[in-house]
JSON list of C-alpha atoms and ligand atoms in Angstrom, two decimals:
[
{"chain": "A", "resi": 1, "resn": "UNK", "atom": "CA", "xyz": [-30.67, 81.69, 11.24]},
{"chain": "A", "resi": 2, "resn": "UNK", "atom": "CA", "xyz": [-30.30, 78.78, 13.77]},
{"chain": "A", "resi": 3, "resn": "UNK", "atom": "CA", "xyz": [-32.72, 79.26, 17.07]},
{"chain": "A", "resi": 4, "resn": "UNK", "atom": "CA", "xyz": [-31.29, 78.58, 20.37]},
{"chain": "A", "resi": 5, "resn": "UNK", "atom": "CA", "xyz": [-34.07, 76.42, 21.53]},
{"chain": "A", "resi": 6, "resn": "UNK", "atom": "CA", "xyz": [-33.63, 74.08, 18.62]},
{"chain": "A", "resi": 7, "resn": "UNK", "atom": "CA", "xyz": [-29.94, 73.89, 17.51]},
{"chain": "A", "resi": 8, "resn": "UNK", "atom": "CA", "xyz": [-29.42, 70.67, 19.53]},
{"chain": "A", "resi": 9, "resn": "UNK", "atom": "CA", "xyz": [-32.45, 69.06, 18.30]},
{"chain": "A", "resi": 10, "resn": "UNK", "atom": "CA", "xyz": [-31.59, 70.16, 14.82]},
{"chain": "A", "resi": 11, "resn": "UNK", "atom": "CA", "xyz": [-28.09, 68.67, 15.35]},
{"chain": "A", "resi": 12, "resn": "UNK", "atom": "CA", "xyz": [-29.59, 65.19, 16.15]},
{"chain": "A", "resi": 13, "resn": "UNK", "atom": "CA", "xyz": [-31.82, 65.42, 13.06]},
{"chain": "A", "resi": 14, "resn": "UNK", "atom": "CA", "xyz": [-28.89, 66.19, 11.15]},
{"chain": "A", "resi": 15, "resn": "UNK", "atom": "CA", "xyz": [-27.24, 63.09, 12.21]},
{"chain": "A", "resi": 16, "resn": "UNK", "atom": "CA", "xyz": [-29.92, 60.70, 11.74]},
{"chain": "A", "resi": 17, "resn": "UNK", "atom": "CA", "xyz": [-30.23, 61.81, 8.09]},
{"chain": "A", "resi": 18, "resn": "UNK", "atom": "CA", "xyz": [-28.21, 61.75, 5.18]},
{"chain": "A", "resi": 19, "resn": "UNK", "atom": "CA", "xyz": [-25.91, 64.96, 4.31]},
{"chain": "A", "resi": 20, "resn": "UNK", "atom": "CA", "xyz": [-26.82, 64.79, 0.76]},
{"chain": "A", "resi": 21, "resn": "UNK", "atom": "CA", "xyz": [-30.18, 63.16, 0.30]},
{"chain": "A", "resi": 22, "resn": "UNK", "atom": "CA", "xyz": [-31.69, 63.82, 3.78]},
{"chain": "A", "resi": 23, "resn": "UNK", "atom": "CA", "xyz": [-32.97, 60.09, 4.18]},
{"chain": "A", "resi": 24, "resn": "UNK", "atom": "CA", "xyz": [-32.52, 58.26, 7.38]},
{"chain": "A", "resi": 25, "resn": "UNK", "atom": "CA", "xyz": [-28.98, 56.71, 7.32]},
{"chain": "A", "resi": 26, "resn": "UNK", "atom": "CA", "xyz": [-29.88, 53.25, 8.59]},
{"chain": "A", "resi": 27, "resn": "UNK", "atom": "CA", "xyz": [-32.11, 51.13, 6.60]},
{"chain": "A", "resi": 28, "resn": "UNK", "atom": "CA", "xyz": [-33.36, 47.46, 6.89]},
{"chain": "A", "resi": 29, "resn": "UNK", "atom": "CA", "xyz": [-31.12, 45.86, 4.11]},
{"chain": "A", "resi": 30, "resn": "UNK", "atom": "CA", "xyz": [-28.51, 48.71, 3.53]},
{"chain": "A", "resi": 31, "resn": "UNK", "atom": "CA", "xyz": [-25.06, 47.24, 2.37]},
{"chain": "A", "resi": 32, "resn": "UNK", "atom": "CA", "xyz": [-23.31, 50.18, 4.19]},
{"chain": "A", "resi": 33, "resn": "UNK", "atom": "CA", "xyz": [-24.31, 48.85, 7.58]},
{"chain": "A", "resi": 34, "resn": "UNK", "atom": "CA", "xyz": [-23.35, 45.11, 9.25]},
{"chain": "A", "resi": 35, "resn": "UNK", "atom": "CA", "xyz": [-25.73, 42.80, 9.69]},
{"chain": "A", "resi": 36, "resn": "UNK", "atom": "CA", "xyz": [-26.15, 43.99, 13.24]},
{"chain": "A", "resi": 37, "resn": "UNK", "atom": "CA", "xyz": [-26.91, 47.75, 12.23]},
{"chain": "A", "resi": 38, "resn": "UNK", "atom": "CA", "xyz": [-29.64, 46.39, 10.12]},
{"chain": "A", "resi": 39, "resn": "UNK", "atom": "CA", "xyz": [-31.03, 44.20, 12.32]},
{"chain": "A", "resi": 40, "resn": "UNK", "atom": "CA", "xyz": [-30.90, 46.85, 14.88]},
{"chain": "A", "resi": 41, "resn": "UNK", "atom": "CA", "xyz": [-32.69, 49.06, 12.79]},
{"chain": "A", "resi": 42, "resn": "UNK", "atom": "CA", "xyz": [-35.38, 46.65, 12.04]},
{"chain": "A", "resi": 43, "resn": "UNK", "atom": "CA", "xyz": [-35.79, 46.16, 15.93]},
{"chain": "A", "resi": 44, "resn": "UNK", "atom": "CA", "xyz": [-36.06, 50.08, 16.53]},
{"chain": "A", "resi": 45, "resn": "UNK", "atom": "CA", "xyz": [-38.67, 50.19, 13.56]},
{"chain": "A", "resi": 46, "resn": "UNK", "atom": "CA", "xyz": [-41.27, 48.28, 16.02]},
{"chain": "A", "resi": 47, "resn": "UNK", "atom": "CA", "xyz": [-41.22, 50.19, 18.85]},
{"chain": "A", "resi": 48, "resn": "UNK", "atom": "CA", "xyz": [-44.56, 52.55, 19.14]},
{"chain": "A", "resi": 49, "resn": "UNK", "atom": "CA", "xyz": [-43.04, 55.15, 21.54]},
{"chain": "A", "resi": 50, "resn": "UNK", "atom": "CA", "xyz": [-41.39, 58.00, 19.39]},
{"chain": "A", "resi": 51, "resn": "UNK", "atom": "CA", "xyz": [-38.79, 59.08, 22.05]},
{"chain": "A", "resi": 52, "resn": "UNK", "atom": "CA", "xyz": [-37.68, 55.36, 22.73]},
{"chain": "A", "resi": 53, "resn": "UNK", "atom": "CA", "xyz": [-37.74, 54.55, 18.83]},
{"chain": "A", "resi": 54, "resn": "UNK", "atom": "CA", "xyz": [-35.42, 57.81, 18.16]},
{"chain": "A", "resi": 55, "resn": "UNK", "atom": "CA", "xyz": [-33.02, 56.69, 20.46]},
{"chain": "A", "resi": 56, "resn": "UNK", "atom": "CA", "xyz": [-32.80, 53.13, 18.83]},
{"chain": "A", "resi": 57, "resn": "UNK", "atom": "CA", "xyz": [-32.59, 54.60, 15.50]},
{"chain": "A", "resi": 58, "resn": "UNK", "atom": "CA", "xyz": [-30.16, 56.89, 16.48]},
{"chain": "A", "resi": 59, "resn": "UNK", "atom": "CA", "xyz": [-28.09, 53.20, 17.83]},
{"chain": "A", "resi": 60, "resn": "UNK", "atom": "CA", "xyz": [-28.51, 52.09, 14.48]},
{"chain": "A", "resi": 61, "resn": "UNK", "atom": "CA", "xyz": [-27.12, 55.36, 12.45]},
{"chain": "A", "resi": 62, "resn": "UNK", "atom": "CA", "xyz": [-24.25, 56.64, 14.63]},
{"chain": "A", "resi": 63, "resn": "UNK", "atom": "CA", "xyz": [-21.68, 53.89, 13.70]},
{"chain": "A", "resi": 64, "resn": "UNK", "atom": "CA", "xyz": [-22.12, 54.27, 9.84]},
{"chain": "A", "resi": 65, "resn": "UNK", "atom": "CA", "xyz": [-20.07, 56.74, 7.39]},
{"chain": "A", "resi": 66, "resn": "UNK", "atom": "CA", "xyz": [-22.12, 55.89, 4.34]},
{"chain": "A", "resi": 67, "resn": "UNK", "atom": "CA", "xyz": [-25.64, 56.78, 3.35]},
{"chain": "A", "resi": 68, "resn": "UNK", "atom": "CA", "xyz": [-27.85, 53.55, 3.06]},
{"chain": "A", "resi": 69, "resn": "UNK", "atom": "CA", "xyz": [-31.06, 55.30, 2.53]},
{"chain": "A", "resi": 70, "resn": "UNK", "atom": "CA", "xyz": [-33.86, 54.49, -0.14]},
{"chain": "A", "resi": 71, "resn": "UNK", "atom": "CA", "xyz": [-33.53, 53.30, -3.72]},
{"chain": "A", "resi": 72, "resn": "UNK", "atom": "CA", "xyz": [-32.88, 56.30, -5.87]},
{"chain": "A", "resi": 73, "resn": "UNK", "atom": "CA", "xyz": [-29.10, 57.12, -6.39]},
{"chain": "A", "resi": 74, "resn": "UNK", "atom": "CA", "xyz": [-28.70, 60.61, -5.24]},
{"chain": "A", "resi": 75, "resn": "UNK", "atom": "CA", "xyz": [-27.03, 63.35, -6.81]},
{"chain": "A", "resi": 76, "resn": "UNK", "atom": "CA", "xyz": [-23.43, 62.65, -5.67]},
{"chain": "A", "resi": 77, "resn": "UNK", "atom": "CA", "xyz": [-22.05, 66.49, -4.59]},
{"chain": "A", "resi": 78, "resn": "UNK", "atom": "CA", "xyz": [-18.75, 66.75, -5.77]},
{"chain": "A", "resi": 79, "resn": "UNK", "atom": "CA", "xyz": [-17.76, 70.23, -4.44]},
{"chain": "A", "resi": 80, "resn": "UNK", "atom": "CA", "xyz": [-17.08, 69.25, -0.84]},
{"chain": "A", "resi": 81, "resn": "UNK", "atom": "CA", "xyz": [-14.50, 66.38, -1.68]},
{"chain": "A", "resi": 82, "resn": "UNK", "atom": "CA", "xyz": [-12.63, 65.73, -4.73]},
{"chain": "A", "resi": 83, "resn": "UNK", "atom": "CA", "xyz": [-12.03, 62.20, -3.88]},
{"chain": "A", "resi": 84, "resn": "UNK", "atom": "CA", "xyz": [-13.57, 59.34, -5.71]},
{"chain": "A", "resi": 85, "resn": "UNK", "atom": "CA", "xyz": [-16.86, 58.27, -3.98]},
{"chain": "A", "resi": 86, "resn": "UNK", "atom": "CA", "xyz": [-16.88, 55.09, -2.70]},
{"chain": "A", "resi": 87, "resn": "UNK", "atom": "CA", "xyz": [-20.06, 52.95, -3.76]},
{"chain": "A", "resi": 88, "resn": "UNK", "atom": "CA", "xyz": [-21.45, 51.55, -0.55]},
{"chain": "A", "resi": 89, "resn": "UNK", "atom": "CA", "xyz": [-25.36, 51.34, 0.34]},
{"chain": "A", "resi": 90, "resn": "UNK", "atom": "CA", "xyz": [-27.77, 52.96, -2.25]},
{"chain": "A", "resi": 91, "resn": "UNK", "atom": "CA", "xyz": [-26.82, 56.47, -2.37]},
{"chain": "A", "resi": 92, "resn": "UNK", "atom": "CA", "xyz": [-23.22, 55.40, -1.79]},
{"chain": "A", "resi": 93, "resn": "UNK", "atom": "CA", "xyz": [-21.92, 58.98, -0.42]},
{"chain": "A", "resi": 94, "resn": "UNK", "atom": "CA", "xyz": [-20.29, 59.59, 2.87]},
{"chain": "A", "resi": 95, "resn": "UNK", "atom": "CA", "xyz": [-21.55, 61.14, 5.78]},
{"chain": "A", "resi": 96, "resn": "UNK", "atom": "CA", "xyz": [-19.55, 63.87, 7.64]},
{"chain": "A", "resi": 97, "resn": "UNK", "atom": "CA", "xyz": [-19.25, 64.41, 10.79]},
{"chain": "A", "resi": 98, "resn": "UNK", "atom": "CA", "xyz": [-21.43, 67.33, 12.30]},
{"chain": "A", "resi": 99, "resn": "UNK", "atom": "CA", "xyz": [-20.79, 69.12, 15.69]},
{"chain": "A", "resi": 100, "resn": "UNK", "atom": "CA", "xyz": [-22.30, 72.59, 17.41]},
{"chain": "A", "resi": 101, "resn": "UNK", "atom": "CA", "xyz": [-19.81, 74.76, 18.33]},
{"chain": "A", "resi": 102, "resn": "UNK", "atom": "CA", "xyz": [-21.34, 77.68, 20.21]},
{"chain": "A", "resi": 103, "resn": "UNK", "atom": "CA", "xyz": [-24.24, 79.08, 17.74]},
{"chain": "A", "resi": 104, "resn": "UNK", "atom": "CA", "xyz": [-22.05, 77.50, 14.90]},
{"chain": "A", "resi": 105, "resn": "UNK", "atom": "CA", "xyz": [-22.77, 73.99, 12.91]},
{"chain": "A", "resi": 106, "resn": "UNK", "atom": "CA", "xyz": [-19.62, 72.72, 11.68]},
{"chain": "A", "resi": 107, "resn": "UNK", "atom": "CA", "xyz": [-19.32, 69.98, 8.97]},
{"chain": "A", "resi": 108, "resn": "UNK", "atom": "CA", "xyz": [-16.11, 67.64, 9.02]},
{"chain": "A", "resi": 109, "resn": "UNK", "atom": "CA", "xyz": [-15.70, 65.57, 5.47]},
{"chain": "A", "resi": 110, "resn": "UNK", "atom": "CA", "xyz": [-13.09, 62.96, 6.20]},
{"chain": "A", "resi": 111, "resn": "UNK", "atom": "CA", "xyz": [-11.41, 61.55, 2.96]},
{"chain": "A", "resi": 112, "resn": "UNK", "atom": "CA", "xyz": [-11.74, 57.46, 3.29]},
{"chain": "A", "resi": 113, "resn": "UNK", "atom": "CA", "xyz": [-8.88, 55.84, 4.53]},
{"chain": "A", "resi": 114, "resn": "UNK", "atom": "CA", "xyz": [-7.71, 53.34, 1.25]},
{"chain": "A", "resi": 115, "resn": "UNK", "atom": "CA", "xyz": [-6.78, 49.79, 2.25]},
{"chain": "A", "resi": 116, "resn": "UNK", "atom": "CA", "xyz": [-3.57, 49.76, -0.43]},
{"chain": "A", "resi": 117, "resn": "UNK", "atom": "CA", "xyz": [-0.38, 49.51, 1.33]},
{"chain": "A", "resi": 118, "resn": "UNK", "atom": "CA", "xyz": [1.14, 52.43, -1.09]},
{"chain": "A", "resi": 119, "resn": "UNK", "atom": "CA", "xyz": [-1.49, 54.88, 0.27]},
{"chain": "A", "resi": 120, "resn": "UNK", "atom": "CA", "xyz": [-0.26, 54.30, 3.99]},
{"chain": "A", "resi": 121, "resn": "UNK", "atom": "CA", "xyz": [1.83, 57.02, 4.25]},
{"chain": "A", "resi": 122, "resn": "UNK", "atom": "CA", "xyz": [-1.31, 59.59, 3.41]},
{"chain": "A", "resi": 123, "resn": "UNK", "atom": "CA", "xyz": [-3.01, 60.62, 6.39]},
{"chain": "A", "resi": 124, "resn": "UNK", "atom": "CA", "xyz": [-6.80, 61.09, 5.62]},
{"chain": "A", "resi": 125, "resn": "UNK", "atom": "CA", "xyz": [-7.58, 64.62, 5.11]},
{"chain": "A", "resi": 126, "resn": "UNK", "atom": "CA", "xyz": [-10.27, 66.56, 7.16]},
{"chain": "A", "resi": 127, "resn": "UNK", "atom": "CA", "xyz": [-11.85, 69.40, 5.69]},
{"chain": "A", "resi": 128, "resn": "UNK", "atom": "CA", "xyz": [-13.85, 71.63, 7.97]},
{"chain": "A", "resi": 129, "resn": "UNK", "atom": "CA", "xyz": [-16.71, 73.90, 6.84]},
{"chain": "A", "resi": 130, "resn": "UNK", "atom": "CA", "xyz": [-19.05, 76.19, 8.86]},
{"chain": "A", "resi": 131, "resn": "UNK", "atom": "CA", "xyz": [-22.36, 74.87, 7.88]},
{"chain": "A", "resi": 132, "resn": "UNK", "atom": "CA", "xyz": [-24.62, 77.97, 7.15]},
{"chain": "A", "resi": 133, "resn": "UNK", "atom": "CA", "xyz": [-28.27, 77.75, 8.78]},
{"chain": "A", "resi": 134, "resn": "UNK", "atom": "CA", "xyz": [-29.52, 77.70, 5.10]},
{"chain": "A", "resi": 135, "resn": "UNK", "atom": "CA", "xyz": [-27.52, 74.80, 4.25]},
{"chain": "A", "resi": 136, "resn": "UNK", "atom": "CA", "xyz": [-29.17, 72.97, 6.74]},
{"chain": "A", "resi": 137, "resn": "UNK", "atom": "CA", "xyz": [-32.56, 74.25, 5.90]},
{"chain": "A", "resi": 138, "resn": "UNK", "atom": "CA", "xyz": [-32.38, 72.84, 2.55]},
{"chain": "A", "resi": 139, "resn": "UNK", "atom": "CA", "xyz": [-31.18, 69.41, 4.03]},
{"chain": "A", "resi": 140, "resn": "UNK", "atom": "CA", "xyz": [-33.98, 69.51, 6.52]},
{"chain": "A", "resi": 141, "resn": "UNK", "atom": "CA", "xyz": [-36.69, 70.54, 3.85]},
{"chain": "A", "resi": 142, "resn": "UNK", "atom": "CA", "xyz": [-35.95, 67.60, 1.82]},
{"chain": "A", "resi": 143, "resn": "UNK", "atom": "CA", "xyz": [-36.75, 64.99, 4.54]},
{"chain": "A", "resi": 144, "resn": "UNK", "atom": "CA", "xyz": [-39.61, 63.17, 3.38]},
{"chain": "A", "resi": 145, "resn": "UNK", "atom": "CA", "xyz": [-43.09, 63.15, 5.59]},
{"chain": "A", "resi": 146, "resn": "UNK", "atom": "CA", "xyz": [-42.32, 59.30, 6.36]},
{"chain": "A", "resi": 147, "resn": "UNK", "atom": "CA", "xyz": [-38.85, 59.72, 7.74]},
{"chain": "A", "resi": 148, "resn": "UNK", "atom": "CA", "xyz": [-40.56, 62.43, 9.81]},
{"chain": "A", "resi": 149, "resn": "UNK", "atom": "CA", "xyz": [-42.81, 60.08, 11.23]},
{"chain": "A", "resi": 150, "resn": "UNK", "atom": "CA", "xyz": [-39.74, 57.61, 11.90]},
{"chain": "A", "resi": 151, "resn": "UNK", "atom": "CA", "xyz": [-38.11, 60.53, 13.58]},
{"chain": "A", "resi": 152, "resn": "UNK", "atom": "CA", "xyz": [-40.82, 61.12, 16.01]},
{"chain": "A", "resi": 153, "resn": "UNK", "atom": "CA", "xyz": [-42.05, 64.32, 14.43]},
{"chain": "A", "resi": 154, "resn": "UNK", "atom": "CA", "xyz": [-45.42, 64.68, 13.03]},
{"chain": "A", "resi": 155, "resn": "UNK", "atom": "CA", "xyz": [-45.02, 66.60, 9.76]},
{"chain": "A", "resi": 156, "resn": "UNK", "atom": "CA", "xyz": [-48.34, 68.51, 10.25]},
{"chain": "A", "resi": 157, "resn": "UNK", "atom": "CA", "xyz": [-47.41, 69.92, 13.12]},
{"chain": "A", "resi": 158, "resn": "UNK", "atom": "CA", "xyz": [-43.72, 69.90, 13.81]},
{"chain": "A", "resi": 159, "resn": "UNK", "atom": "CA", "xyz": [-41.75, 69.81, 10.14]},
{"chain": "A", "resi": 160, "resn": "UNK", "atom": "CA", "xyz": [-37.99, 69.68, 10.76]},
{"chain": "A", "resi": 161, "resn": "UNK", "atom": "CA", "xyz": [-37.54, 72.80, 8.51]},
{"chain": "A", "resi": 162, "resn": "UNK", "atom": "CA", "xyz": [-39.46, 74.54, 10.89]},
{"chain": "A", "resi": 163, "resn": "UNK", "atom": "CA", "xyz": [-36.80, 74.51, 13.62]},
{"chain": "A", "resi": 164, "resn": "UNK", "atom": "CA", "xyz": [-34.55, 76.89, 11.43]},
{"chain": "A", "resi": 165, "resn": "UNK", "atom": "CA", "xyz": [-35.88, 80.60, 11.86]},
{"chain": "A", "resi": 166, "resn": "UNK", "atom": "CA", "xyz": [-36.57, 82.24, 8.43]},
{"chain": "A", "resi": 167, "resn": "UNK", "atom": "CA", "xyz": [-38.69, 85.04, 9.92]},
{"chain": "A", "resi": 168, "resn": "UNK", "atom": "CA", "xyz": [-38.76, 86.19, 13.61]},
{"chain": "A", "resi": 169, "resn": "UNK", "atom": "CA", "xyz": [-42.01, 87.07, 15.25]},
{"chain": "A", "resi": 170, "resn": "UNK", "atom": "CA", "xyz": [-41.77, 90.57, 16.96]},
{"chain": "A", "resi": 171, "resn": "UNK", "atom": "CA", "xyz": [-43.64, 91.00, 20.11]},
{"chain": "A", "resi": 172, "resn": "UNK", "atom": "CA", "xyz": [-45.91, 94.01, 20.16]},
{"chain": "A", "resi": 173, "resn": "UNK", "atom": "CA", "xyz": [-45.02, 97.18, 22.50]},
{"chain": "A", "resi": 174, "resn": "UNK", "atom": "CA", "xyz": [-47.16, 95.99, 25.56]},
{"chain": "A", "resi": 175, "resn": "UNK", "atom": "CA", "xyz": [-44.91, 92.99, 26.04]},
{"chain": "A", "resi": 176, "resn": "UNK", "atom": "CA", "xyz": [-41.48, 95.44, 26.32]},
{"chain": "A", "resi": 177, "resn": "UNK", "atom": "CA", "xyz": [-42.85, 98.43, 27.49]},
{"chain": "A", "resi": 178, "resn": "UNK", "atom": "CA", "xyz": [-40.71, 101.65, 27.93]},
{"chain": "A", "resi": 179, "resn": "UNK", "atom": "CA", "xyz": [-39.92, 102.50, 31.41]},
{"chain": "A", "resi": 180, "resn": "UNK", "atom": "CA", "xyz": [-39.93, 105.97, 33.10]},
{"chain": "A", "resi": 181, "resn": "UNK", "atom": "CA", "xyz": [-36.57, 107.10, 34.41]},
{"chain": "A", "resi": 182, "resn": "UNK", "atom": "CA", "xyz": [-37.37, 109.72, 36.80]},
{"chain": "A", "resi": 183, "resn": "UNK", "atom": "CA", "xyz": [-39.84, 112.28, 35.87]},
{"chain": "A", "resi": 184, "resn": "UNK", "atom": "CA", "xyz": [-39.00, 113.30, 32.16]},
{"chain": "A", "resi": 185, "resn": "UNK", "atom": "CA", "xyz": [-36.98, 110.63, 30.27]},
{"chain": "A", "resi": 186, "resn": "UNK", "atom": "CA", "xyz": [-37.71, 107.31, 29.46]},
{"chain": "A", "resi": 187, "resn": "UNK", "atom": "CA", "xyz": [-35.90, 104.07, 28.52]},
{"chain": "A", "resi": 188, "resn": "UNK", "atom": "CA", "xyz": [-36.67, 101.38, 26.04]},
{"chain": "A", "resi": 189, "resn": "UNK", "atom": "CA", "xyz": [-37.07, 97.70, 27.51]},
{"chain": "A", "resi": 190, "resn": "UNK", "atom": "CA", "xyz": [-34.20, 95.40, 26.93]},
{"chain": "A", "resi": 191, "resn": "UNK", "atom": "CA", "xyz": [-35.98, 93.60, 24.23]},
{"chain": "A", "resi": 192, "resn": "UNK", "atom": "CA", "xyz": [-36.56, 96.47, 22.22]},
{"chain": "A", "resi": 193, "resn": "UNK", "atom": "CA", "xyz": [-32.74, 97.43, 22.15]},
{"chain": "A", "resi": 194, "resn": "UNK", "atom": "CA", "xyz": [-32.07, 93.68, 20.98]},
{"chain": "A", "resi": 195, "resn": "UNK", "atom": "CA", "xyz": [-34.62, 93.80, 18.35]},
{"chain": "A", "resi": 196, "resn": "UNK", "atom": "CA", "xyz": [-33.17, 96.89, 17.18]},
{"chain": "A", "resi": 197, "resn": "UNK", "atom": "CA", "xyz": [-29.85, 95.57, 17.07]},
{"chain": "A", "resi": 198, "resn": "UNK", "atom": "CA", "xyz": [-31.25, 92.48, 15.07]},
{"chain": "A", "resi": 199, "resn": "UNK", "atom": "CA", "xyz": [-32.73, 94.89, 12.35]},
{"chain": "A", "resi": 200, "resn": "UNK", "atom": "CA", "xyz": [-29.78, 96.60, 12.00]},
{"chain": "A", "resi": 201, "resn": "UNK", "atom": "CA", "xyz": [-27.32, 93.62, 11.37]},
{"chain": "A", "resi": 202, "resn": "UNK", "atom": "CA", "xyz": [-30.30, 92.18, 9.38]},
{"chain": "A", "resi": 203, "resn": "UNK", "atom": "CA", "xyz": [-29.95, 95.11, 6.88]},
{"chain": "A", "resi": 204, "resn": "UNK", "atom": "CA", "xyz": [-26.25, 95.19, 7.06]},
{"chain": "A", "resi": 205, "resn": "UNK", "atom": "CA", "xyz": [-26.42, 91.52, 5.90]},
{"chain": "A", "resi": 206, "resn": "UNK", "atom": "CA", "xyz": [-28.71, 92.30, 3.34]},
{"chain": "A", "resi": 207, "resn": "UNK", "atom": "CA", "xyz": [-26.68, 95.42, 1.98]},
{"chain": "A", "resi": 208, "resn": "UNK", "atom": "CA", "xyz": [-23.54, 93.23, 1.89]},
{"chain": "A", "resi": 209, "resn": "UNK", "atom": "CA", "xyz": [-25.11, 90.68, -0.28]},
{"chain": "A", "resi": 210, "resn": "UNK", "atom": "CA", "xyz": [-26.85, 93.37, -2.53]},
{"chain": "A", "resi": 211, "resn": "UNK", "atom": "CA", "xyz": [-23.00, 94.56, -2.97]},
{"chain": "A", "resi": 212, "resn": "UNK", "atom": "CA", "xyz": [-21.48, 91.19, -3.84]},
{"chain": "A", "resi": 213, "resn": "UNK", "atom": "CA", "xyz": [-19.01, 90.79, -0.90]},
{"chain": "A", "resi": 214, "resn": "UNK", "atom": "CA", "xyz": [-17.13, 87.81, -0.80]},
{"chain": "A", "resi": 215, "resn": "UNK", "atom": "CA", "xyz": [-18.63, 85.11, 0.79]},
{"chain": "A", "resi": 216, "resn": "UNK", "atom": "CA", "xyz": [-16.33, 84.54, 3.82]},
{"chain": "A", "resi": 217, "resn": "UNK", "atom": "CA", "xyz": [-17.09, 88.32, 4.68]},
{"chain": "A", "resi": 218, "resn": "UNK", "atom": "CA", "xyz": [-20.88, 87.58, 4.36]},
{"chain": "A", "resi": 219, "resn": "UNK", "atom": "CA", "xyz": [-20.27, 84.58, 6.71]},
{"chain": "A", "resi": 220, "resn": "UNK", "atom": "CA", "xyz": [-18.97, 86.95, 9.50]},
{"chain": "A", "resi": 221, "resn": "UNK", "atom": "CA", "xyz": [-21.88, 89.64, 9.05]},
{"chain": "A", "resi": 222, "resn": "UNK", "atom": "CA", "xyz": [-24.30, 86.61, 9.15]},
{"chain": "A", "resi": 223, "resn": "UNK", "atom": "CA", "xyz": [-22.63, 85.11, 12.38]},
{"chain": "A", "resi": 224, "resn": "UNK", "atom": "CA", "xyz": [-23.05, 88.81, 13.84]},
{"chain": "A", "resi": 225, "resn": "UNK", "atom": "CA", "xyz": [-26.67, 88.43, 13.04]},
{"chain": "A", "resi": 226, "resn": "UNK", "atom": "CA", "xyz": [-26.74, 84.84, 14.54]},
{"chain": "A", "resi": 227, "resn": "UNK", "atom": "CA", "xyz": [-25.71, 86.11, 17.57]},
{"chain": "A", "resi": 228, "resn": "UNK", "atom": "CA", "xyz": [-27.85, 88.78, 18.50]},
{"chain": "A", "resi": 229, "resn": "UNK", "atom": "CA", "xyz": [-30.77, 86.72, 17.29]},
{"chain": "A", "resi": 230, "resn": "UNK", "atom": "CA", "xyz": [-29.51, 84.22, 20.15]},
{"chain": "A", "resi": 231, "resn": "UNK", "atom": "CA", "xyz": [-28.96, 86.63, 22.30]},
{"chain": "B", "resi": 1, "resn": "LIG", "atom": "ZN1", "xyz": [-27.98, 59.73, 0.41]}
]
């Protein structure tokens, strides 16, 4: 699940790294970039202050639509697009557009525009998908320690994948004491009520998964749980 305090940071990390291979999009000599972008990236790497460096790396990454990271060709996932993948840069596959909508992350794949005249009539097709926190976690886990450092995150203390909730710490009762209502009845703290909602929806989700419920329904249950966790 997404953590409401980290979702914006997670979004920007997702925009710096390639969706498929998790490498930083910009590269010093990448073919997928203009010379200007490559220079921008080279310049950015020289900046010592992590925050300033990150801003400059973002400048170098934001205009690209193709991955240029690293030397190893990465797995070309075809599930998201059946268009032929254009060979550019090292990995060569496209970088989708990623946005945050409330507590949802949405990924938009744009089919590459063809230069041929005969293709003029066909508009680029957009494919939107809800991006599950699980999928984001996979991308973040694959980010190498070197790239983490470039992004200003010390992998010893702040791995990007730690920003996705896999377990939820529950505060002990003294943090959320029940309150006396009048003389006889007690009422639970708001936190206790909310934690009860979370565990209930978590159990529901687990049960649906066990029963082999269709994916789109699982997504709805997951979003309900996400809502309660954010609350
Ligand atoms: Zn890649």
